[in-house]
Short mmCIF file of C-alpha atoms and ligand atoms in Angstrom, two decimals:
data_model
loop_
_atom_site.label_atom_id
_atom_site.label_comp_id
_atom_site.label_asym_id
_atom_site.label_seq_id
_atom_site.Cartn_x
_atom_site.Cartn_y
_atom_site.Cartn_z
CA UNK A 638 -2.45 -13.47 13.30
CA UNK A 639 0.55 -11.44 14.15
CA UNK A 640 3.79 -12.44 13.27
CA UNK A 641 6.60 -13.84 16.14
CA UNK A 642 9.27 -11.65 14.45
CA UNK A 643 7.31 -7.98 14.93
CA UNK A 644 8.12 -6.37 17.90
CA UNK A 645 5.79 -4.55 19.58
CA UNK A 646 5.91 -1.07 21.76
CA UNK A 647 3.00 -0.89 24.28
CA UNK A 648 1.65 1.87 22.16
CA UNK A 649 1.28 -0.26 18.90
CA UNK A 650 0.01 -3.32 21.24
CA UNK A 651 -2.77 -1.00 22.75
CA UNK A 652 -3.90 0.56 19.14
CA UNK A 653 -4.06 -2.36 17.47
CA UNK A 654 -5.63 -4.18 20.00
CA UNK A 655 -8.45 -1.60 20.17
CA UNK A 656 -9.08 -2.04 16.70
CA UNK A 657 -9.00 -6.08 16.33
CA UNK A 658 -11.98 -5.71 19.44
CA UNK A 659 -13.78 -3.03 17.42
CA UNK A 660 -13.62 -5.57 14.49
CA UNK A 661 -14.17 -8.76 16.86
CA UNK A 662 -17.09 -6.99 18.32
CA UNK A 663 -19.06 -5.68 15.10
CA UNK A 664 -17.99 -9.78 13.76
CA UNK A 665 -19.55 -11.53 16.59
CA UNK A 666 -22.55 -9.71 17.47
CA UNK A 667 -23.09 -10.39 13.53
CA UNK A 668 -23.74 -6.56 12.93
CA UNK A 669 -21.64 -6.78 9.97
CA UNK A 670 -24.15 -9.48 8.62
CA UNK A 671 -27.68 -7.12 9.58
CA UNK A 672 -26.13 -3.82 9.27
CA UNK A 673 -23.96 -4.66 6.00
CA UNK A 674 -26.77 -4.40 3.19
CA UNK A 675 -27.61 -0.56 4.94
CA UNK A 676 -23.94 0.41 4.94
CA UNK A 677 -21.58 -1.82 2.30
CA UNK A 678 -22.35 0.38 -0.32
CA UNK A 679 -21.89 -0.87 -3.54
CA UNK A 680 -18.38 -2.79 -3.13
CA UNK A 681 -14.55 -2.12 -2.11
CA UNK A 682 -11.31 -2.14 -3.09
CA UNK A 683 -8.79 -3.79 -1.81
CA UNK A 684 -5.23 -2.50 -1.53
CA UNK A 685 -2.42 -5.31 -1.27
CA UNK A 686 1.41 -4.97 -0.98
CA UNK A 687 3.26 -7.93 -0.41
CA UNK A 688 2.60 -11.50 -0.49
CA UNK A 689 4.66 -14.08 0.98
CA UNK A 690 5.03 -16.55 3.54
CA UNK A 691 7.35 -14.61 6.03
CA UNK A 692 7.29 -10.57 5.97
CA UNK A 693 11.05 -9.47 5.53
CA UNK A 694 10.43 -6.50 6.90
CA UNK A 695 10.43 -6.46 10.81
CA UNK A 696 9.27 -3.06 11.97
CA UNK A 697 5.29 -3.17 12.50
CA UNK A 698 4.94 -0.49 9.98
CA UNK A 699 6.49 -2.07 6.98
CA UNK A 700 5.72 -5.92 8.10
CA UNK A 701 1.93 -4.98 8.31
CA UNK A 702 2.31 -4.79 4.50
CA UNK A 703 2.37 -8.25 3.90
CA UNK A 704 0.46 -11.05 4.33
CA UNK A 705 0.68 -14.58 3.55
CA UNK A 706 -0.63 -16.36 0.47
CA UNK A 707 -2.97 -18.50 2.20
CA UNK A 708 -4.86 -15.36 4.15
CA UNK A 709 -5.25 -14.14 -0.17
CA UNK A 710 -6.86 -17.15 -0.61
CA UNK A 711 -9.42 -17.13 2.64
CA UNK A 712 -9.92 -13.47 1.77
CA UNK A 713 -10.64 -14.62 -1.77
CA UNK A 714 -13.07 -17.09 -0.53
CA UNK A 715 -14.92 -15.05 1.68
CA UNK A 716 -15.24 -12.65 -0.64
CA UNK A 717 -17.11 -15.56 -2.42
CA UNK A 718 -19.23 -16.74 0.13
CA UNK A 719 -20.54 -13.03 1.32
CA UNK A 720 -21.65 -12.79 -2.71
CA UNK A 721 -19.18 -10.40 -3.91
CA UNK A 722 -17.94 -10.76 -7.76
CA UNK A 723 -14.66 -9.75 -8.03
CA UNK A 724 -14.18 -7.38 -10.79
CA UNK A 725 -11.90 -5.64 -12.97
CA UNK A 726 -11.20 -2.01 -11.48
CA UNK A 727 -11.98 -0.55 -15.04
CA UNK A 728 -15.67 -1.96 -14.45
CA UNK A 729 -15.98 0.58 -11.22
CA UNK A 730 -17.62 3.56 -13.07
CA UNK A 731 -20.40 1.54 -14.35
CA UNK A 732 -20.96 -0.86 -11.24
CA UNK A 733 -21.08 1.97 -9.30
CA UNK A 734 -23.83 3.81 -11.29
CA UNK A 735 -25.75 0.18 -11.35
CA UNK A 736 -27.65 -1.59 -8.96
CA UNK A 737 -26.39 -5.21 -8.74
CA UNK A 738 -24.28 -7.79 -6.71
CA UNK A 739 -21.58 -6.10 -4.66
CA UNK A 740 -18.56 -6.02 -6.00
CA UNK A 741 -14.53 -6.24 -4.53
CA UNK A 742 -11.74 -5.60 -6.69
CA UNK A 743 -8.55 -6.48 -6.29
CA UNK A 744 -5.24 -3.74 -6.46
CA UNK A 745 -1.47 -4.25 -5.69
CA UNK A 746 0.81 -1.37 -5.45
CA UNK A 747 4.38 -0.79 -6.20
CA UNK A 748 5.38 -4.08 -8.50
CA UNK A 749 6.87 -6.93 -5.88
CA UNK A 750 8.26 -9.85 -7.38
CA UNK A 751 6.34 -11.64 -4.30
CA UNK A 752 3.44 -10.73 -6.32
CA UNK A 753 4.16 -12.92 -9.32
CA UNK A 754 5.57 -15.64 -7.18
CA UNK A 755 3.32 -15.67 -4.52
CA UNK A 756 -0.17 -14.04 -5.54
CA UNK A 757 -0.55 -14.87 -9.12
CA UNK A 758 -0.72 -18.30 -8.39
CA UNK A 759 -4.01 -17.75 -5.70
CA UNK A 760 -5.38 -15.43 -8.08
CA UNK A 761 -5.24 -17.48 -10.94
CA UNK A 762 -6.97 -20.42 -9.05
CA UNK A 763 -9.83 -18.15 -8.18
CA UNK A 764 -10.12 -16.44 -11.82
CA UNK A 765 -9.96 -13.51 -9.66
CA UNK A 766 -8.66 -10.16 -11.61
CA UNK A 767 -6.92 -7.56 -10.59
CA UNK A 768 -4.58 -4.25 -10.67
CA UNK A 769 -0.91 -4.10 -10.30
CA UNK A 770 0.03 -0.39 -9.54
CA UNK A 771 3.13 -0.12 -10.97
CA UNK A 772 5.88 2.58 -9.78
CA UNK A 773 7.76 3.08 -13.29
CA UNK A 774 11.16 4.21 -10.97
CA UNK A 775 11.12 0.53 -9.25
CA UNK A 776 10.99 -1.32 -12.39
CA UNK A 777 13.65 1.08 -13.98
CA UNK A 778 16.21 0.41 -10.74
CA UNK A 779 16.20 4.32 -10.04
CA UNK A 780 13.89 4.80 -6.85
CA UNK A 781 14.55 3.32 -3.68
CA UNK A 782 12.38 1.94 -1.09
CA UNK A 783 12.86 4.16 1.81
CA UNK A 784 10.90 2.54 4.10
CA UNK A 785 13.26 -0.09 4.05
CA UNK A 786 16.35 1.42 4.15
CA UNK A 787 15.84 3.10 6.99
CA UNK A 788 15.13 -0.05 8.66
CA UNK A 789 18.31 -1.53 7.71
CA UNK A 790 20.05 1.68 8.66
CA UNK A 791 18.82 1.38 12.23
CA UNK A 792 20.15 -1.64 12.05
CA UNK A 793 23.55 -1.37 11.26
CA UNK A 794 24.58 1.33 13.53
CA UNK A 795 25.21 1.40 17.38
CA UNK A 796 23.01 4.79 17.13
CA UNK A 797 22.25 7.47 15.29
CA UNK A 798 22.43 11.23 14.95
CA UNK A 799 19.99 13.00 12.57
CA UNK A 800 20.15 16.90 12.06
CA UNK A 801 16.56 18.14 10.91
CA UNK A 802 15.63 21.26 10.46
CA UNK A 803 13.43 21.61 13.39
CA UNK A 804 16.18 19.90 15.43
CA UNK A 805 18.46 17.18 15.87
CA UNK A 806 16.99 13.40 16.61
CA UNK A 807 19.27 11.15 18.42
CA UNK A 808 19.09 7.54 19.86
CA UNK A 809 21.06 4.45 20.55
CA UNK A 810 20.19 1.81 18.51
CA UNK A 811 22.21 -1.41 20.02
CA UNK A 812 18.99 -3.33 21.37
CA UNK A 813 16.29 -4.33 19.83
CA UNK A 814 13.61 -2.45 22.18
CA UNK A 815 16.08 0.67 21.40
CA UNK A 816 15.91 0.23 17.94
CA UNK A 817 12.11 0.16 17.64
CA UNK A 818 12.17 3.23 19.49
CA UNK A 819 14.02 5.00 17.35
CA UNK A 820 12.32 3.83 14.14
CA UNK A 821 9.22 4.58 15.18
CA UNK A 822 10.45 8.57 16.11
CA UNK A 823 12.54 8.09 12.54
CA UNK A 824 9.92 7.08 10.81
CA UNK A 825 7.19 9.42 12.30
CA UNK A 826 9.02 12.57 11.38
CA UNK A 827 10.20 11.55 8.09
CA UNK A 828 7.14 11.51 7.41
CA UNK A 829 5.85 15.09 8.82
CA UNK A 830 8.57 16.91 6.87
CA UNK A 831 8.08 17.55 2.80
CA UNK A 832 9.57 15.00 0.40
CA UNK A 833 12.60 17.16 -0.18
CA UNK A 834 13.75 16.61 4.14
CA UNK A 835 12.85 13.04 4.07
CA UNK A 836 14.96 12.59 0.41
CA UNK A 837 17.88 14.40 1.52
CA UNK A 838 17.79 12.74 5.02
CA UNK A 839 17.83 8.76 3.27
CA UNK A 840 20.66 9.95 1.29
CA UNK A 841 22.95 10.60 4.40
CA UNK A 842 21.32 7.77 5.94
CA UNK A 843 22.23 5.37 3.29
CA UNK A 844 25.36 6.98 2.34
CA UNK A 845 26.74 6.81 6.66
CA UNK A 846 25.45 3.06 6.90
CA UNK A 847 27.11 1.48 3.58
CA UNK A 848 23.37 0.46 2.03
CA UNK A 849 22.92 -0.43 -1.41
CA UNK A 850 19.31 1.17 -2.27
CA UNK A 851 19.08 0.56 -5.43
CA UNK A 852 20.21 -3.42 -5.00
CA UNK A 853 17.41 -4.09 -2.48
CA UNK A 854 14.75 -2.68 -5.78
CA UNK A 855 16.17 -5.25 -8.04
CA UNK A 856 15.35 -8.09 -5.55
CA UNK A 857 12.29 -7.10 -4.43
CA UNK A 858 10.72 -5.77 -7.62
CA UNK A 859 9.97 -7.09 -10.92
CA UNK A 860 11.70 -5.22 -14.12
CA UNK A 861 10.20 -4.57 -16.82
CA UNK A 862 10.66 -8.09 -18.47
CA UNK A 863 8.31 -9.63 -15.48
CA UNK A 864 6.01 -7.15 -15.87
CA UNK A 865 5.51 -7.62 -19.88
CA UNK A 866 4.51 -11.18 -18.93
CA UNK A 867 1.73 -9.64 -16.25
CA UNK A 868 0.49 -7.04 -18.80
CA UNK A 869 -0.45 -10.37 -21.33
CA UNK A 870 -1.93 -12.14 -18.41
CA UNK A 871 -5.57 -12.10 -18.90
CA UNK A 872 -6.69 -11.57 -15.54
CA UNK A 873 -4.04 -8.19 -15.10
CA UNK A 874 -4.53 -5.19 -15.36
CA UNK A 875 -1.69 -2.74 -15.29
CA UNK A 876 -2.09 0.98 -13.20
CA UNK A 877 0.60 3.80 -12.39
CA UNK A 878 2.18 4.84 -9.36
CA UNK A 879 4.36 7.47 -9.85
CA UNK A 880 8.17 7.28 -10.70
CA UNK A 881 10.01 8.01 -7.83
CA UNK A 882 7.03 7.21 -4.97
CA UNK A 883 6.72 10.44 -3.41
CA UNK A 884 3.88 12.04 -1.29
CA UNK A 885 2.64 13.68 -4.28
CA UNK A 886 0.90 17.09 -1.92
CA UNK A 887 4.51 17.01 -0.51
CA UNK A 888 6.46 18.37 -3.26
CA UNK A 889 6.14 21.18 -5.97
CA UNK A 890 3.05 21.07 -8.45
CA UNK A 891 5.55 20.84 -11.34
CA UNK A 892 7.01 17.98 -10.47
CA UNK A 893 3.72 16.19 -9.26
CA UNK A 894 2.35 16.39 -12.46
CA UNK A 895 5.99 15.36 -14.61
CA UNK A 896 5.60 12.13 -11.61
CA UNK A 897 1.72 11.63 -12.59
CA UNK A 898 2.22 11.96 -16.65
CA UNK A 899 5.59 10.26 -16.81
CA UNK A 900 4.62 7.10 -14.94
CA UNK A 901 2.00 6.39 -17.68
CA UNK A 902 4.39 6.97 -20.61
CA UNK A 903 6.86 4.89 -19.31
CA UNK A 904 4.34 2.02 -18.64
CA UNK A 905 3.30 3.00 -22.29
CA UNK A 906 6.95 2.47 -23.46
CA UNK A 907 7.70 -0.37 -21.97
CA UNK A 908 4.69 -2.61 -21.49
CA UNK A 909 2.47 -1.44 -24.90
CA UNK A 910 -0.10 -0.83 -22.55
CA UNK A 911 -1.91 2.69 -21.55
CA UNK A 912 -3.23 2.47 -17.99
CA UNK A 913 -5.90 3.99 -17.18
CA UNK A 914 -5.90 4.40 -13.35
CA UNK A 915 -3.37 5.97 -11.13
CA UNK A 916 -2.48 5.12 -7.63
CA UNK A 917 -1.21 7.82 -5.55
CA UNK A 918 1.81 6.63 -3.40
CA UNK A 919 0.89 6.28 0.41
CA UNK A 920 -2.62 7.58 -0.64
CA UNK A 921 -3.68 9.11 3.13
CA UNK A 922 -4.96 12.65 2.97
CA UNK A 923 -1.88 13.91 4.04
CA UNK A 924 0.03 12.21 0.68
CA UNK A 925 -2.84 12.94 -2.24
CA UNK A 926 -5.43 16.05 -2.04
CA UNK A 927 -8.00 17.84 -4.13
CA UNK A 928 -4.55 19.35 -6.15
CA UNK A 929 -3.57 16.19 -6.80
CA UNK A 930 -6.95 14.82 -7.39
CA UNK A 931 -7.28 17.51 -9.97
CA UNK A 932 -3.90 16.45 -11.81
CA UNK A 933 -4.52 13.21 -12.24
CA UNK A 934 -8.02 13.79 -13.94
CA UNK A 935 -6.12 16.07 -16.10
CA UNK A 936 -3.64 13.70 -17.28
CA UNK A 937 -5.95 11.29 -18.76
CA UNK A 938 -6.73 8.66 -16.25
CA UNK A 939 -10.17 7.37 -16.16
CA UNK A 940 -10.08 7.13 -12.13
CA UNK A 941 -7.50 7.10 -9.26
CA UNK A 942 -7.57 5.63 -6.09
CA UNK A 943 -6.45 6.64 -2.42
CA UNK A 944 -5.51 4.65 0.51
CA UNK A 945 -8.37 6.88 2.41
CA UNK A 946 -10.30 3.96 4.68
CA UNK A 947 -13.94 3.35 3.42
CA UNK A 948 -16.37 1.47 0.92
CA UNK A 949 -17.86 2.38 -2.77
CA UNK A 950 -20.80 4.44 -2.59
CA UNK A 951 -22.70 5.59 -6.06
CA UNK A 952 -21.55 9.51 -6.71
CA UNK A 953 -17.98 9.10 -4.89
CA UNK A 954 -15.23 11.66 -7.51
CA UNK A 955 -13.65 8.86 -9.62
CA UNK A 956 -10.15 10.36 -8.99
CA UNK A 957 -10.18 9.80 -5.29
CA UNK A 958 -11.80 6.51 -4.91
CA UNK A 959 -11.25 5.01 -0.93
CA UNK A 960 -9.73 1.76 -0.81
CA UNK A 961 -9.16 -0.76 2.35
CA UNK A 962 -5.66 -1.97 3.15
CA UNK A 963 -5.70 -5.66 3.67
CA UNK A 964 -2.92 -5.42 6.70
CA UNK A 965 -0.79 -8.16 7.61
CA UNK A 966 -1.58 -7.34 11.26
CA UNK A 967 -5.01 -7.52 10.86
CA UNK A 968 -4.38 -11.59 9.20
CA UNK A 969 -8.60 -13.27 9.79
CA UNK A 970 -11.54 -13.37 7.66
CA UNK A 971 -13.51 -11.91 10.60
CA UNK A 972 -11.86 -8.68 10.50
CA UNK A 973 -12.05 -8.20 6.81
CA UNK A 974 -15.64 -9.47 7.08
CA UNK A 975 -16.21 -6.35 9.73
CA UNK A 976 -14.23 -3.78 7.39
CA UNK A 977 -16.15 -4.77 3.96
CA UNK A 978 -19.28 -4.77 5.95
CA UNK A 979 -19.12 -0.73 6.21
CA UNK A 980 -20.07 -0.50 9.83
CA UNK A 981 -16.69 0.54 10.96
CA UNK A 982 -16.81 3.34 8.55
CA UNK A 983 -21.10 4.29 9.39
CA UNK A 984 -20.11 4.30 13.14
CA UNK A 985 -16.97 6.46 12.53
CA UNK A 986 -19.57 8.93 10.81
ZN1 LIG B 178 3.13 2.38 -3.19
#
C-alpha cells in the first residue's frame, strides 16, 4: 500500500515497481513456501523506524520509513502463522548455533515517540519483544534529524543554491514535481560526500531557511524520561546507535569509536542499563565496514547489526549481522512473506 501523499518520479515508480513484481512473483508461484526451508536460514531481523497512522514525512525516502500500526500487527501475525518465535535479539548467538524453530526478532532504531505511542501497544498484545536502538544525541536534544530538515528546507524556499565542493547544485523548488527533483539530487549527494560536507551543508541549510533542528528532535523523539519507562518494560530491550547519527566509515576513526563507546555510557547513565548491541546508523555498506565492524567488537558489545539486506545463517560475524527493513512502501504480508522466505536473497546470489 503506498501512501496518497508520496509523490512519485517515474524513476522511483519503475524501481519499486520492479521489486513489488519480484516479491508478487516469488509470493504467488508459492516459491517462498517450497524454496523457504532451503534458503530462510535460521531467522531475521527486522529493522523498524516509525510507526504511525500517517507518515509525516512526504519525500519517498523518508516516508518509506514508516508504516502503520495495523501492517505491525499483520506482520506480527504472519510471523505467527509461518512458525516463527519472536525472540529477544540477545538470544541470536545461541539460536543461531542451534537447530530449532526459526526465529524473527524485532529492532527499532533511533528512539520515536511513535514507537511508544503507536508500537508498544501491538507489541504488547502479541508478547512480542524487541530492541529499541537508541541514538543517545536524540534523547539528549543535541543531534538533528537531517533527513528531515532538508525536506522542510526544500520546502520553504522558492529554490535553492548549494556550493559543494565538486560544484554548485541549483534548482527551483516552487512546485511540487520541482521540489522532488531537487530532493532527490539533494539528498543523493549528501549522501556521496563524507559526514563533514553533508554536516556543514545542513547547517547553512537550516541556518538560510529559519528551521529549528533541534525542536523537530524533541517532538519526534522520546527523552530520556520515556525511555526509563521502556528500559523497565519487560518485553524491551535497549541497544545503541551512536550520538550524533553519522555514517560511521564516513568520518575519522577517532571519532567513530568516541560515537560507538559514548552512546553506551550515556545509555548507561541515564537508563541503568548496559546494552549490549549496537546499531550502526544507516547500516548499508557504504555507512558501517570491516573498520567499524572491528570497533564495535572492541568496545564491548556482544553483536551489532547492519541494515545490509539478507537472512540469519549459522557462522554469520556477530558484529555485522544483516537485517531486513520493513518499508512503508513495501505495506503487505505477501511481500514480507517473499523477503523472510530468503529467495530474494538465494536468487540475488
Ligand atoms: Zn538510525
Amino acid at each position: 500500500m503506498v501512501h496518497a501523499t508520496i509523490r512519485w518520479s517515474p524513476r522511483d515508480s519503475m524501481r519499486h515497481a520492479l521489486i513489488r513484481t519480484v516479491l508478487s512473483t516469488i509470493a504467488l508461484t508459492g516459491a517462498d513456501r517450497w524454496l523457504a526451508p532451503r534458503c530462510r536460514g535460521r531467522g531475521v531481523i527486522l529493522t523498524f523506524h516509525h510507526v504511525a497512522p500517517e507518515p509525516e514525512a512526504r519525500m519517498p525516502e523518508n516516508a518509506g520509513l514508516s508504516i502503520t500500526p495495523d501492517f505491525l500487527d499483520r506482520v506480527l501475525r504472519l510471523l505467527a502463522d509461518l512458525g516463527y518465535a519472536v525472540v529477544p535479539l540477545a538470544e541470536v548467538p545461541a539460536r543461531l548455533s542451534e537447530p530449532g524453530p526459526p526465529f524473527a526478532v524485532l529492532t527499532f532504531d533511533d528512539g520515536y515517540r511513535d514507537n511508544a505511542r503507536h508500537a508498544l501497544p501491538v507489541l504488547e498484545a502479541h508478547g512480542a519483544p524487541f530492541t529499541m536502538f537508541v541514538c543517545t544525541g536524540f534523547a539528549d536534544r543535541t543531534a538533528p534529524l537531517w533527513w528531515l530538515d532538508l525536506e522542510e528546507a526544500i520546502e520553504r524556499q522558492p529554490a535553492l543554491r548549494i556550493a559543494f565542493p565538486d560544484g554548485v547544485l541549483e534548482g527551483p523548488a516552487g512546485t511540487a514535481a520541482e521540489r522532488l527533483a531537487l530532493w532527490r539530487k539533494l539528498y543523493w549527494r549528501l549522501r556521496r560526500h563524507d559526514e563533514s560536507v553533508l554536516e556543514q551543508t545542513m547547517r547553512v541549510l537550516v541556518d538560510t531557511a529559519g528551521l529549528d533542528p533541534l525542536g523537530r528532535v524533541d517532538r519526534l523523539c522520546m527523552g530520556w524520561q520515556d525511555l526509563r519507562y521502556l528500559a523497565r518494560h519487560p518485553l524491551a530491550s535497549i541497544g545503541a546507535h551512536t550520538v550524533s547519527h553519522p555514517r560511521l566509515a564516513r568520518i575519522p576513526a577517532e571519532r567513530a569509536r568516541v560515537e560507538i563507546e559514548e552512546s553506551r555510557r550515556r545509555i548507561r547513565e541515564e537508563l541503568d542499563v548496559d546494552p549490549l548491541a549496537f546499531a550502526y546508523p544507516v547500516g548499508d555498506p557504504g555507512s558501517a565496514g570491516a573498520r567499524e565492524f572491528t570497533m564495535a567488537r572492541d568496545a564491548g558489545y556482544s553483536l551489532a547489526v547492519t541494515t545490509r539486506p539478507g537472512v540469519l545463517k549459522p557462522g554469520l560475524p556477530l558484529h555485522a549481522l544483516p537485517r531486513l527493513s520493513v518499508n512503508g512502501h513495501y505495506q503487505h504480508p505477501r511481500y514480507l512473506q517473499a523477503l523472510v522466505s530468503g529467495v530474494p536473497f538465494a536468487l540475488k546470489g
